Coordinates of C-alpha atoms in Angstrom, one line a residue:
M1 CA -16.4 259.8 136.1
K2 CA -15.4 256.2 136.4
P3 CA -15.3 254.7 139.9
A4 CA -12.1 254.1 141.6
V5 CA -10.7 250.5 141.1
G6 CA -10.8 249.7 144.8
R7 CA -14.5 250.3 145.0
W8 CA -15.1 247.7 142.3
T9 CA -13.8 244.7 144.1
Q10 CA -16.4 242.7 146.0
P11 CA -14.9 240.6 148.8
G12 CA -15.6 236.9 149.1
R13 CA -14.3 235.3 145.9
G14 CA -15.0 231.7 145.2
G15 CA -16.4 229.2 147.6
A16 CA -20.1 228.5 147.8
G17 CA -21.0 232.1 147.5
L18 CA -21.7 234.0 144.3
P19 CA -18.8 235.0 142.0
A20 CA -17.0 238.3 142.7
G21 CA -18.2 241.5 141.3
P22 CA -18.3 245.3 141.9
A23 CA -18.6 246.4 145.5
L24 CA -20.4 249.6 144.4
P25 CA -23.9 250.3 145.8
A26 CA -26.6 248.6 143.8
V27 CA -28.0 252.0 142.8
V28 CA -24.7 252.9 141.3
Q29 CA -24.3 249.6 139.5
T30 CA -27.8 250.0 138.2
A31 CA -27.1 253.4 136.9
L32 CA -23.9 252.2 135.1
W33 CA -25.7 249.2 133.7
A34 CA -28.5 251.4 132.4
A35 CA -26.4 254.2 131.0
A36 CA -23.3 252.4 129.7
P37 CA -24.1 248.7 129.6
V38 CA -21.3 247.7 127.2
W39 CA -18.6 249.6 129.1
F40 CA -20.0 248.3 132.5
G41 CA -20.1 244.7 131.2
R42 CA -16.7 244.7 129.6
T43 CA -15.1 246.4 132.6
C44 CA -16.5 243.7 134.9
L45 CA -15.4 241.0 132.4
R46 CA -11.9 242.3 132.4
R47 CA -11.6 242.6 136.2
Y48 CA -13.5 239.6 137.4
G49 CA -13.4 237.1 134.5
P50 CA -16.2 235.5 132.6
L51 CA -18.4 234.7 135.6
F52 CA -19.2 237.7 137.8
T53 CA -22.0 239.1 139.9
A54 CA -23.7 242.5 139.5
R55 CA -26.4 243.9 141.7
I56 CA -29.2 245.5 139.7
L57 CA -32.2 247.2 141.2
G58 CA -35.4 245.3 140.3
F59 CA -33.5 242.1 139.7
G60 CA -31.2 241.7 142.8
P61 CA -27.9 239.8 142.3
V62 CA -27.4 238.9 138.7
V63 CA -24.7 236.4 137.7
Y64 CA -23.2 237.1 134.3
A65 CA -22.0 234.1 132.3
C66 CA -19.7 235.1 129.4
S67 CA -17.5 232.1 128.6
P68 CA -18.3 229.6 125.8
E69 CA -18.3 226.7 128.1
T70 CA -20.6 228.1 130.7
I71 CA -23.0 229.5 128.1
R72 CA -23.2 226.1 126.3
R73 CA -24.0 224.4 129.6
I74 CA -26.8 226.9 130.4
L75 CA -28.4 227.0 127.0
L76 CA -27.8 223.4 125.8
D77 CA -26.2 220.7 128.0
D78 CA -27.9 221.7 131.3
A79 CA -30.9 223.6 129.8
A80 CA -33.4 221.5 131.9
A81 CA -31.8 223.0 135.0
F82 CA -32.9 226.5 134.0
D83 CA -36.2 228.3 133.7
A84 CA -36.3 230.8 130.8
A85 CA -39.9 231.8 131.3
S86 CA -39.5 233.0 134.8
A87 CA -36.5 235.2 133.7
N88 CA -38.9 236.9 131.2
E89 CA -41.6 237.5 133.9
S90 CA -41.0 241.2 133.8
I91 CA -42.4 241.5 130.3
R92 CA -45.4 239.2 130.7
F93 CA -47.7 242.2 130.9
V94 CA -46.7 243.0 127.3
V95 CA -46.5 239.7 125.5
G96 CA -49.2 237.8 127.4
E97 CA -49.3 234.4 129.2
H98 CA -49.5 232.4 126.0
S99 CA -46.3 233.9 124.5
L100 CA -43.5 231.6 123.6
L101 CA -41.3 233.7 125.9
M102 CA -43.5 232.7 128.9
S103 CA -43.4 228.9 128.5
G104 CA -41.1 226.1 129.2
G105 CA -40.7 222.4 129.0
A106 CA -43.3 220.5 126.9
E107 CA -45.5 223.5 126.6
H108 CA -42.7 225.5 125.1
T109 CA -41.9 222.8 122.6
R110 CA -45.6 222.6 121.6
R111 CA -45.9 226.4 121.0
R112 CA -42.5 226.5 119.2
K113 CA -43.6 223.8 116.8
L114 CA -46.7 225.7 116.0
L115 CA -44.8 228.9 115.1
M116 CA -41.9 227.1 113.3
R117 CA -43.7 226.5 110.1
P118 CA -44.9 230.1 109.3
L119 CA -41.4 231.5 110.0
H120 CA -39.2 229.2 108.0
G121 CA -38.6 227.8 104.5
R122 CA -41.0 228.6 101.6
N123 CA -43.2 230.8 103.8
V124 CA -40.3 233.2 104.5
A125 CA -39.2 233.2 100.8
D126 CA -42.7 234.3 99.9
Y127 CA -42.2 237.5 101.8
V128 CA -39.2 238.7 99.7
D129 CA -41.1 240.5 97.0
V130 CA -43.2 242.4 99.5
M131 CA -40.0 243.3 101.4
V132 CA -38.4 244.7 98.3
S133 CA -41.4 246.9 97.5
I134 CA -41.4 248.2 101.0
V135 CA -37.7 249.1 101.0
E136 CA -38.0 250.7 97.6
R137 CA -41.0 252.8 98.7
E138 CA -38.9 254.0 101.7
M139 CA -35.9 254.8 99.5
R140 CA -37.9 256.9 97.0
S141 CA -37.9 259.7 99.5
W142 CA -34.1 259.7 99.8
R143 CA -33.0 262.8 97.8
P144 CA -29.4 262.9 96.7
G145 CA -27.5 265.2 99.1
S146 CA -30.0 264.7 101.9
T147 CA -29.2 263.2 105.3
V148 CA -31.1 260.1 106.3
R149 CA -31.3 258.4 109.7
L150 CA -31.2 254.8 108.7
L151 CA -32.5 253.5 112.1
E152 CA -35.7 255.4 111.7
C153 CA -36.0 254.2 108.1
F154 CA -35.5 250.6 109.1
Q155 CA -37.9 250.8 111.9
R156 CA -40.6 251.8 109.4
V157 CA -39.5 249.1 107.0
T158 CA -39.4 246.2 109.5
L159 CA -42.7 247.3 111.0
E160 CA -44.3 247.3 107.5
V161 CA -42.8 243.9 106.7
M162 CA -44.2 242.5 110.0
I163 CA -47.7 243.8 109.7
R164 CA -48.2 243.4 106.0
A165 CA -46.1 240.4 105.0
V166 CA -45.8 238.4 108.2
F167 CA -49.3 239.2 109.7
G168 CA -51.0 239.7 106.3
I169 CA -52.9 242.8 107.4
T170 CA -54.2 244.7 104.4
D171 CA -56.9 246.9 105.8
S172 CA -55.7 250.5 105.2
A173 CA -57.2 252.0 108.4
R174 CA -55.6 249.3 110.5
L175 CA -52.3 249.6 108.8
D176 CA -52.3 253.4 109.3
R177 CA -53.1 253.1 112.9
L178 CA -50.6 250.4 113.7
R179 CA -47.9 252.5 112.0
V180 CA -48.5 255.1 114.6
L181 CA -49.2 252.9 117.7
V182 CA -46.6 250.2 117.5
P183 CA -43.5 252.5 117.7
K184 CA -45.0 254.2 120.7
L185 CA -45.8 250.8 122.3
L186 CA -42.2 249.6 121.8
A187 CA -40.8 252.8 123.2
L188 CA -41.7 251.3 126.6
N189 CA -40.5 253.3 129.7
P190 CA -37.9 250.9 131.1
L191 CA -38.9 251.9 134.7
I192 CA -42.1 250.0 134.2
I193 CA -40.1 246.8 133.7
L194 CA -37.6 247.5 136.5
L195 CA -40.1 248.7 139.1
P196 CA -43.4 246.8 139.2
A197 CA -44.7 249.3 141.8
L198 CA -45.1 251.7 138.9
R199 CA -47.7 249.4 137.3
K200 CA -50.6 251.2 138.8
P201 CA -53.2 253.5 137.1
F202 CA -52.5 256.6 139.3
G203 CA -55.8 258.2 138.2
G204 CA -55.1 257.6 134.5
I205 CA -51.8 259.6 134.3
G206 CA -48.2 258.4 134.2
P207 CA -46.3 255.9 132.1
W208 CA -48.3 252.9 133.1
A209 CA -51.7 254.5 132.2
R210 CA -50.3 255.6 128.8
F211 CA -48.9 252.2 128.1
Q212 CA -52.2 250.5 129.0
R213 CA -54.1 252.8 126.6
L214 CA -51.7 252.0 123.8
L215 CA -51.8 248.3 124.4
R216 CA -55.6 248.2 124.5
E217 CA -55.8 249.9 121.1
V218 CA -53.2 247.6 119.6
D219 CA -55.0 244.6 121.0
D220 CA -58.4 245.9 119.7
I221 CA -56.9 246.1 116.2
I222 CA -55.3 242.6 116.4
H223 CA -58.5 241.1 117.7
A224 CA -60.5 242.7 114.9
E225 CA -58.1 241.3 112.3
I226 CA -58.4 237.8 113.9
R227 CA -62.2 238.0 113.8
Q228 CA -62.3 239.1 110.2
R229 CA -59.8 236.5 109.2
R230 CA -61.8 233.7 110.9
Q231 CA -64.9 234.9 109.1
R232 CA -63.1 234.9 105.7
L233 CA -61.7 231.4 106.3
A234 CA -65.2 230.2 107.3
A235 CA -66.6 231.5 104.1
E236 CA -63.7 230.3 102.0
P237 CA -62.4 227.1 103.6
D238 CA -60.0 226.4 100.8
L239 CA -58.3 229.8 101.3
R240 CA -54.5 229.6 101.5
G241 CA -52.0 232.1 102.7
S242 CA -48.3 232.2 103.7
D243 CA -48.7 234.9 106.4
V244 CA -48.3 233.8 110.1
L245 CA -51.9 234.6 111.1
T246 CA -53.5 232.6 108.4
L247 CA -51.3 229.7 108.9
L248 CA -51.9 229.7 112.7
L249 CA -55.7 230.0 112.1
T250 CA -55.5 226.8 109.9
T251 CA -53.3 225.0 112.4
S252 CA -54.6 223.1 115.5
S253 CA -52.8 222.6 118.8
S254 CA -53.3 219.0 119.8
G255 CA -56.5 219.0 117.7
T256 CA -57.8 222.2 119.3
P257 CA -57.8 225.5 117.3
L258 CA -55.8 228.3 118.8
S259 CA -57.9 230.8 120.8
D260 CA -58.0 234.5 119.9
T261 CA -56.0 235.3 123.1
E262 CA -53.3 232.8 122.1
L263 CA -53.1 234.2 118.6
R264 CA -52.9 237.8 120.0
D265 CA -50.0 236.8 122.3
H266 CA -48.0 235.2 119.5
M267 CA -48.5 238.3 117.3
V268 CA -47.5 240.8 120.0
T269 CA -44.5 238.7 120.8
L270 CA -43.3 238.8 117.2
L271 CA -43.8 242.5 117.2
A272 CA -42.0 243.0 120.5
V273 CA -38.9 240.9 120.0
G274 CA -38.5 240.8 116.2
Q275 CA -39.2 244.1 114.5
E276 CA -37.0 246.5 116.6
T277 CA -34.1 244.0 116.8
T278 CA -33.9 243.6 113.0
A279 CA -34.1 247.3 112.4
T280 CA -31.3 248.0 114.9
Q281 CA -29.1 245.2 113.4
L282 CA -29.6 246.8 109.9
A283 CA -28.7 250.2 111.2
W284 CA -25.5 248.9 112.8
F285 CA -24.6 247.0 109.7
F286 CA -24.5 250.2 107.6
E287 CA -22.9 252.1 110.4
R288 CA -20.0 249.6 110.4
V289 CA -19.6 248.8 106.8
L290 CA -19.8 252.3 105.4
R291 CA -16.9 253.3 107.6
N292 CA -14.7 250.5 106.3
G293 CA -13.9 250.9 102.6
S294 CA -12.5 247.5 102.0
A295 CA -15.5 245.9 103.7
L296 CA -17.9 248.0 101.7
R297 CA -16.3 247.0 98.4
R298 CA -16.5 243.3 99.4
V299 CA -20.2 243.6 100.3
Q300 CA -21.0 245.6 97.1
A301 CA -19.3 242.9 95.0
A302 CA -21.2 240.2 96.9
V303 CA -24.5 242.0 96.2
D304 CA -23.6 242.4 92.5
E305 CA -22.6 238.7 92.2
G306 CA -25.3 237.3 94.4
D307 CA -22.7 235.8 96.8
T308 CA -24.8 235.2 100.0
R309 CA -21.8 233.7 101.8
V310 CA -19.9 236.9 101.9
L311 CA -23.0 238.9 102.6
D312 CA -24.0 236.7 105.5
A313 CA -20.4 236.9 106.8
A314 CA -20.7 240.7 106.7
I315 CA -24.0 240.6 108.5
H316 CA -22.7 238.3 111.2
E317 CA -19.6 240.4 111.8
A318 CA -21.9 243.5 112.3
I319 CA -24.0 241.5 114.8
R320 CA -20.8 240.4 116.6
A321 CA -19.2 243.9 116.7
R322 CA -22.4 245.8 117.7
P323 CA -24.8 243.5 119.6
T324 CA -28.3 244.9 119.8
T325 CA -28.8 243.4 123.3
L326 CA -26.2 242.0 125.7
D327 CA -27.8 239.1 127.3
V328 CA -30.7 236.7 127.9
G329 CA -32.0 235.6 131.3
R330 CA -32.2 232.2 132.9
I331 CA -33.1 231.2 136.5
T332 CA -31.9 228.0 138.2
V333 CA -34.6 225.6 139.2
G334 CA -32.4 223.7 141.6
R335 CA -28.8 223.8 142.8
W336 CA -26.3 224.1 140.0
E337 CA -22.5 224.1 140.0
A338 CA -20.1 225.8 137.7
E339 CA -16.5 227.0 137.9
G340 CA -16.2 226.2 141.7
H341 CA -19.4 227.8 142.7
S342 CA -22.6 226.2 143.9
F343 CA -25.7 228.2 142.9
P344 CA -28.9 227.7 144.8
A345 CA -32.3 227.5 143.1
G346 CA -33.6 230.9 142.1
T347 CA -30.3 232.3 141.0
L348 CA -30.7 234.7 138.1
F349 CA -28.2 234.4 135.3
A350 CA -27.5 236.9 132.5
V351 CA -26.2 234.7 129.7
S352 CA -24.2 237.5 128.0
L353 CA -23.9 236.7 124.3
G354 CA -23.0 240.3 123.7
L355 CA -19.9 240.1 126.0
L356 CA -19.1 236.7 124.5
H357 CA -19.0 238.3 121.1
L358 CA -16.8 241.2 122.4
S359 CA -14.3 239.0 124.2
P360 CA -10.7 239.7 123.1
D361 CA -9.8 236.2 124.0
L362 CA -12.2 234.8 121.4
H363 CA -12.2 237.7 118.9
P364 CA -8.9 239.5 118.8
V365 CA -9.3 243.3 118.6
P366 CA -13.0 243.0 119.0
E367 CA -13.7 246.7 118.3
S368 CA -12.6 246.3 114.7
Y369 CA -14.9 245.2 111.9
S370 CA -13.5 242.4 109.8
I371 CA -15.5 240.1 107.4
D372 CA -12.5 237.8 107.6
R373 CA -13.7 236.6 111.0
F374 CA -16.5 234.8 109.2
H375 CA -15.3 234.2 105.7
P376 CA -14.0 231.9 104.3
V377 CA -13.9 230.1 107.6
E378 CA -16.5 230.7 110.3
P379 CA -15.5 230.8 114.0
P380 CA -16.6 227.9 116.3
S381 CA -20.3 227.8 116.9
T382 CA -19.8 228.3 120.7
H383 CA -17.9 231.6 120.0
F384 CA -20.8 233.2 118.1
L385 CA -24.5 232.8 118.9
P386 CA -26.3 235.6 117.0
F387 CA -29.7 234.2 117.8
G388 CA -29.1 232.4 121.1
G389 CA -29.0 228.6 121.3
G390 CA -30.9 225.5 122.4
N391 CA -34.6 225.1 122.4
H392 CA -35.0 228.8 123.1
R393 CA -33.0 229.9 120.0
C394 CA -34.7 232.9 118.3
L395 CA -37.6 231.5 116.3
G396 CA -37.4 234.3 113.8
A397 CA -33.7 233.8 112.9
S398 CA -34.5 232.7 109.4
L399 CA -36.9 235.6 108.8
A400 CA -34.4 238.1 110.2
M401 CA -31.6 236.9 107.9
V402 CA -33.8 236.9 104.8
E403 CA -35.0 240.4 105.7
M404 CA -31.5 241.8 106.3
R405 CA -30.2 240.3 103.1
T406 CA -33.1 241.7 101.1
V407 CA -32.9 245.2 102.6
I408 CA -29.1 245.4 102.2
T409 CA -29.2 244.1 98.6
T410 CA -32.0 246.5 97.6
I411 CA -30.3 249.5 99.0
L412 CA -26.8 248.8 97.6
R413 CA -28.2 248.0 94.1
N414 CA -30.0 251.3 94.0
A415 CA -28.2 253.9 96.1
R416 CA -24.8 255.1 97.2
L417 CA -24.4 256.2 100.8
R418 CA -21.7 257.6 103.0
P419 CA -21.6 258.3 106.8
R420 CA -22.5 261.8 107.8
R421 CA -19.7 261.8 110.3
E422 CA -16.3 260.2 110.0
A423 CA -16.2 259.2 113.7
P424 CA -18.0 255.9 114.6
E425 CA -21.4 256.4 116.3
R426 CA -21.4 255.5 120.0
V427 CA -23.6 252.8 121.5
K428 CA -26.7 254.3 123.0
P429 CA -29.0 252.4 125.3
K430 CA -32.7 252.7 124.3
G431 CA -34.7 250.5 126.6
P432 CA -33.4 247.0 126.2
M433 CA -31.8 247.9 122.8
L434 CA -28.4 249.2 122.0
V435 CA -28.7 251.6 119.1
P436 CA -26.4 253.9 117.1
G437 CA -26.1 257.2 118.9
H438 CA -27.1 259.3 115.9
G439 CA -29.5 256.8 114.4
A440 CA -26.9 255.6 111.8
E441 CA -27.0 259.0 109.9
V442 CA -25.9 258.8 106.3
V443 CA -25.7 261.2 103.3
V444 CA -27.3 260.0 100.1
E445 CA -24.8 260.5 97.3
A446 CA -26.9 258.8 94.6
N447 CA -30.3 257.2 94.4
H448 CA -31.4 255.5 91.2
L449 CA -35.0 255.0 92.2
P450 CA -37.5 257.6 91.0
A451 CA -39.0 259.7 93.8
Y452 CA -42.7 259.7 94.6
A453 CA -44.4 262.9 93.6
A454 CA -45.8 263.2 97.1
S455 CA -42.3 262.8 98.6
A456 CA -40.8 265.4 96.2
T457 CA -43.6 267.8 97.0
A458 CA -43.2 267.3 100.8
S459 CA -39.4 267.9 100.4
E460 CA -40.0 271.2 98.5
E461 CA -42.5 272.4 101.1
T462 CA -40.0 271.9 104.0
T463 CA -37.1 273.7 102.3

């Protein structure tokens, strides 16, 4: 049941206080934010405008910024007035203190420069052949007439791309173990993030103890890979590679080689923020396009003709229509003024790129999927920020776009799919991600790739 309108209005609009927002108890707002974040955010946006305050347990008052002008100021023009690292403090225990997400200022610039080279240009292009082979391997188990949950498939594909192509891990035992451990690690109980009091061992039982065991085993594998790679580079100093780990091992930071701990934190950060996001964006792409006949025909033609402009437009529209996350955090480092409000130091902002992309004032009929929003003319850059903006723009944006183009092209060249259900899949919160409610279920109508014998045998045994 939706709350009565009167209970939503928070008194004390304008002035030096925080912007208006729901008057509901914090526990109710938190429940709505956790269970139906898109509905909660869009309802607040409609009732209070593009700057409103919500009260979320574990975070306190959170000021949502949803307008292009305010978002530009926070991410670009006034970026120095905000602390991004402190806003990410709740995930420090996952990514580590040397993570790009936990740095700011000159230190952030230094770390970003180190990671920029492995994730852009020729290095990313070198991953394409591996990506194609990984997608084709996944597809060979798709029997015509069978139902496939694309989200699960893409989670396997993007994880494989990350650990094999991006990290360059080839040891079969480590690959097998990471395939099991990483999905469990990323399925982090959100209560651990929201409630630091739960981060206690409790005699080795409970979500925190389970998470710690998983993290230790993943760390052990990563550190073993780093040691082995260092030994190989010492024995073969002329060895070259395009994977992130090899490039970082042969790159110095101000003349000092990166420590094992720094390398570990960079690798875990890429796993934590890159793999699941790309998988979810791919699932939403097919969920949207397969339910729109004209869009599917345009995308299929673009794939056949190698027209990346139309394909990129289709990808961008899927990202706009179905954001995988709603916002990024920033904290004011001093007093900051915007839209008639004066915010003290320590104010937490949720820069809501998701609500920006779903704004009917900027994107008419935002619920509909239309490639025409991005082709032949793209919207203003301030109206669409798929990978954030400023010095904290997503470092893996180039990799993500190459991976999505490659996966989509490989699938549409080899298979024909249709949605299992005619109705659109609802948005389902899964930790910090917004995923298709049924996992982007499709029926395989045709598949031109030969099935693996093992896959065919397994299918027969289960029928």
